PDB file of C-alpha atoms in Angstrom:
ATOM      1  CA  GLN I   1      14.956  13.777  17.657  1.00  0.00           C
ATOM      2  CA  VAL I   2      12.317  12.928  15.138  1.00  0.00           C
ATOM      3  CA  GLN I   3       9.680  15.627  13.975  1.00  0.00           C
ATOM      4  CA  LEU I   4       6.656  14.910  11.823  1.00  0.00           C
ATOM      5  CA  VAL I   5       5.262  18.123  10.249  1.00  0.00           C
ATOM      6  CA  GLU I   6       1.820  18.125   9.057  1.00  0.00           C
ATOM      7  CA  SER I   7      -0.087  20.959   6.589  1.00  0.00           C
ATOM      8  CA  GLY I   8      -3.142  21.069   4.439  1.00  0.00           C
ATOM      9  CA  GLY I   9      -6.096  21.031   6.907  1.00  0.00           C
ATOM     10  CA  GLY I  10      -8.842  23.375   7.018  1.00  0.00           C
ATOM     11  CA  LEU I  11     -12.460  24.110   6.352  1.00  0.00           C
ATOM     12  CA  VAL I  12     -14.369  22.608   3.397  1.00  0.00           C
ATOM     13  CA  GLN I  13     -17.768  22.383   2.204  1.00  0.00           C
ATOM     14  CA  ALA I  14     -19.402  18.803   1.759  1.00  0.00           C
ATOM     15  CA  GLY I  15     -18.147  17.172  -1.381  1.00  0.00           C
ATOM     16  CA  GLY I  16     -14.926  19.014  -1.726  1.00  0.00           C
ATOM     17  CA  SER I  17     -11.574  18.104  -1.273  1.00  0.00           C
ATOM     18  CA  LEU I  18      -8.071  18.389   0.745  1.00  0.00           C
ATOM     19  CA  ARG I  19      -4.795  17.333   0.400  1.00  0.00           C
ATOM     20  CA  LEU I  20      -2.703  16.805   3.558  1.00  0.00           C
ATOM     21  CA  SER I  21       1.090  16.503   3.546  1.00  0.00           C
ATOM     22  CA  CYS I  22       3.219  15.401   6.341  1.00  0.00           C
ATOM     23  CA  ALA I  23       7.267  15.261   6.428  1.00  0.00           C
ATOM     24  CA  ALA I  24       9.326  13.485   8.791  1.00  0.00           C
ATOM     25  CA  SER I  25      12.951  14.899   9.930  1.00  0.00           C
ATOM     26  CA  GLY I  26      15.607  14.294  12.019  1.00  0.00           C
ATOM     27  CA  SER I  27      17.345  10.955  13.021  1.00  0.00           C
ATOM     28  CA  ILE I  28      14.929   8.564  11.137  1.00  0.00           C
ATOM     29  CA  PHE I  29      15.833   6.172   8.240  1.00  0.00           C
ATOM     30  CA  ASN I  30      14.366   3.298   6.585  1.00  0.00           C
ATOM     31  CA  ILE I  31      10.709   4.357   7.452  1.00  0.00           C
ATOM     32  CA  ASN I  32       8.476   1.380   7.108  1.00  0.00           C
ATOM     33  CA  TYR I  33       4.881   2.239   7.515  1.00  0.00           C
ATOM     34  CA  MET I  34       3.584   5.881   7.184  1.00  0.00           C
ATOM     35  CA  GLY I  35      -0.148   7.125   7.294  1.00  0.00           C
ATOM     36  CA  TRP I  36      -3.011   8.926   9.114  1.00  0.00           C
ATOM     37  CA  TYR I  37      -5.250   8.458  11.810  1.00  0.00           C
ATOM     38  CA  ARG I  38      -7.999  10.774  12.781  1.00  0.00           C
ATOM     39  CA  GLN I  39      -9.731  11.422  16.024  1.00  0.00           C
ATOM     40  CA  ASP I  40     -12.916  13.575  16.677  1.00  0.00           C
ATOM     41  CA  SER I  41     -14.131  14.602  19.860  1.00  0.00           C
ATOM     42  CA  GLY I  42     -15.211  11.814  22.027  1.00  0.00           C
ATOM     43  CA  ASN I  43     -14.013   8.984  19.828  1.00  0.00           C
ATOM     44  CA  SER I  44     -10.507   6.777  19.825  1.00  0.00           C
ATOM     45  CA  ARG I  45      -8.276   7.435  17.213  1.00  0.00           C
ATOM     46  CA  GLU I  46      -9.143   5.493  13.950  1.00  0.00           C
ATOM     47  CA  LEU I  47      -6.504   4.455  11.053  1.00  0.00           C
ATOM     48  CA  VAL I  48      -7.485   6.310   8.147  1.00  0.00           C
ATOM     49  CA  ALA I  49      -4.832   4.977   5.518  1.00  0.00           C
ATOM     50  CA  SER I  50      -1.412   3.384   5.627  1.00  0.00           C
ATOM     51  CA  ILE I  51       1.187   2.870   3.193  1.00  0.00           C
ATOM     52  CA  THR I  52       4.494   0.771   3.329  1.00  0.00           C
ATOM     53  CA  SER I  53       7.827   1.964   1.878  1.00  0.00           C
ATOM     54  CA  GLY I  54       6.965  -0.453  -1.089  1.00  0.00           C
ATOM     55  CA  GLY I  55       3.806   1.342  -2.004  1.00  0.00           C
ATOM     56  CA  ARG I  56       1.232  -1.392  -0.214  1.00  0.00           C
ATOM     57  CA  THR I  57      -1.811   0.641   0.719  1.00  0.00           C
ATOM     58  CA  ASP I  58      -4.527  -0.103   3.645  1.00  0.00           C
ATOM     59  CA  TYR I  59      -7.759   2.117   3.959  1.00  0.00           C
ATOM     60  CA  ALA I  60     -10.557   2.289   6.352  1.00  0.00           C
ATOM     61  CA  ASP I  61     -13.647   1.099   4.728  1.00  0.00           C
ATOM     62  CA  SER I  62     -15.413   4.410   5.432  1.00  0.00           C
ATOM     63  CA  VAL I  63     -12.757   6.205   3.003  1.00  0.00           C
ATOM     64  CA  LYS I  64     -12.232   3.577   0.240  1.00  0.00           C
ATOM     65  CA  GLY I  65     -12.820   5.197  -3.046  1.00  0.00           C
ATOM     66  CA  ARG I  66     -12.609   8.728  -1.751  1.00  0.00           C
ATOM     67  CA  PHE I  67      -9.130   8.885  -0.239  1.00  0.00           C
ATOM     68  CA  THR I  68      -5.796   8.147  -1.675  1.00  0.00           C
ATOM     69  CA  ILE I  69      -2.640   7.986   0.312  1.00  0.00           C
ATOM     70  CA  SER I  70       0.862   8.202  -1.237  1.00  0.00           C
ATOM     71  CA  ARG I  71       4.499   8.780  -0.225  1.00  0.00           C
ATOM     72  CA  ASP I  72       7.682   9.985  -1.353  1.00  0.00           C
ATOM     73  CA  ASN I  73      10.475   7.759  -0.054  1.00  0.00           C
ATOM     74  CA  ALA I  74      13.176  10.257  -0.744  1.00  0.00           C
ATOM     75  CA  LYS I  75      11.337  13.140   1.016  1.00  0.00           C
ATOM     76  CA  ASN I  76      10.153  11.159   3.838  1.00  0.00           C
ATOM     77  CA  ALA I  77       6.877  12.527   3.137  1.00  0.00           C
ATOM     78  CA  VAL I  78       3.305  11.122   3.141  1.00  0.00           C
ATOM     79  CA  TYR I  79       0.270  12.419   1.454  1.00  0.00           C
ATOM     80  CA  LEU I  80      -3.510  12.091   1.830  1.00  0.00           C
ATOM     81  CA  GLN I  81      -5.731  13.299  -0.918  1.00  0.00           C
ATOM     82  CA  MET I  82      -9.231  13.493   0.176  1.00  0.00           C
ATOM     83  CA  SER I  83     -12.208  13.816  -1.999  1.00  0.00           C
ATOM     84  CA  SER I  84     -16.102  13.801  -1.881  1.00  0.00           C
ATOM     85  CA  LEU I  85     -15.708  14.720   1.945  1.00  0.00           C
ATOM     86  CA  LYS I  86     -18.334  14.174   4.212  1.00  0.00           C
ATOM     87  CA  PRO I  87     -19.207  15.938   7.445  1.00  0.00           C
ATOM     88  CA  GLU I  88     -18.422  12.892   9.334  1.00  0.00           C
ATOM     89  CA  ASP I  89     -14.766  13.085   8.042  1.00  0.00           C
ATOM     90  CA  THR I  90     -14.692  15.954  10.649  1.00  0.00           C
ATOM     91  CA  ALA I  91     -11.822  15.274  12.827  1.00  0.00           C
ATOM     92  CA  VAL I  92      -8.211  16.020  13.683  1.00  0.00           C
ATOM     93  CA  TYR I  93      -6.051  14.321  11.559  1.00  0.00           C
ATOM     94  CA  TYR I  94      -2.537  12.696  12.866  1.00  0.00           C
ATOM     95  CA  CYS I  95       0.332  11.783  10.606  1.00  0.00           C
ATOM     96  CA  TYR I  96       2.402   8.740  11.792  1.00  0.00           C
ATOM     97  CA  CYS I  97       5.585   6.784  10.756  1.00  0.00           C
ATOM     98  CA  ASN I  98       7.082   3.644  12.158  1.00  0.00           C
ATOM     99  CA  ALA I  99      10.740   3.174  11.679  1.00  0.00           C
ATOM    100  CA  PRO I 100      13.471   1.330  13.330  1.00  0.00           C
ATOM    101  CA  LYS I 101      15.158   2.654  16.380  1.00  0.00           C
ATOM    102  CA  LEU I 102      17.885   1.406  18.470  1.00  0.00           C
ATOM    103  CA  GLY I 103      16.734  -1.685  20.170  1.00  0.00           C
ATOM    104  CA  GLY I 104      13.507  -1.899  17.848  1.00  0.00           C
ATOM    105  CA  PHE I 105      11.013   0.019  16.308  1.00  0.00           C
ATOM    106  CA  GLY I 106       9.577   3.387  16.958  1.00  0.00           C
ATOM    107  CA  THR I 107       6.095   4.869  16.163  1.00  0.00           C
ATOM    108  CA  TYR I 108       6.172   8.599  15.842  1.00  0.00           C
ATOM    109  CA  TRP I 109       3.280  10.995  15.486  1.00  0.00           C
ATOM    110  CA  GLY I 110       2.666  14.367  14.159  1.00  0.00           C
ATOM    111  CA  GLN I 111       0.882  17.389  16.106  1.00  0.00           C
ATOM    112  CA  GLY I 112      -2.529  16.906  14.163  1.00  0.00           C
ATOM    113  CA  THR I 113      -3.973  19.086  11.757  1.00  0.00           C
ATOM    114  CA  GLN I 114      -7.896  20.012  11.961  1.00  0.00           C
ATOM    115  CA  VAL I 115     -10.112  18.844   8.944  1.00  0.00           C
ATOM    116  CA  THR I 116     -13.675  20.389   9.226  1.00  0.00           C
ATOM    117  CA  VAL I 117     -16.444  19.641   6.476  1.00  0.00           C
ATOM    118  CA  SER I 118     -19.440  21.557   6.609  1.00  0.00           C
ATOM    119  CA  SER I 119     -22.855  20.422   5.256  1.00  0.00           C
TER     120      SER I 119
END
């Protein structure tokens, strides 16, 4: 059983900052990708940022220069530092990770944490 637990969401004014955290636990080893998606009402899930076990990062164009993703491999944890937040960043943010499992790879998801940016 693999569980991802997120924390750090909330309400912030435009221009403010938030830090999201996510930790994976259970029968999971050698996590490859970790990252964050977001979904606002009526839209499909969008990749915000990802990071490999080696530290290679990738960002959506809409968050480049404002968000920073990092991870702690020893803790199976990933973080998203969000700065200069805009109302359009309002969404539910989902942590995910990709790791080996019997027969291949599995993608695991957190329950989501709400981020609301007021104008």
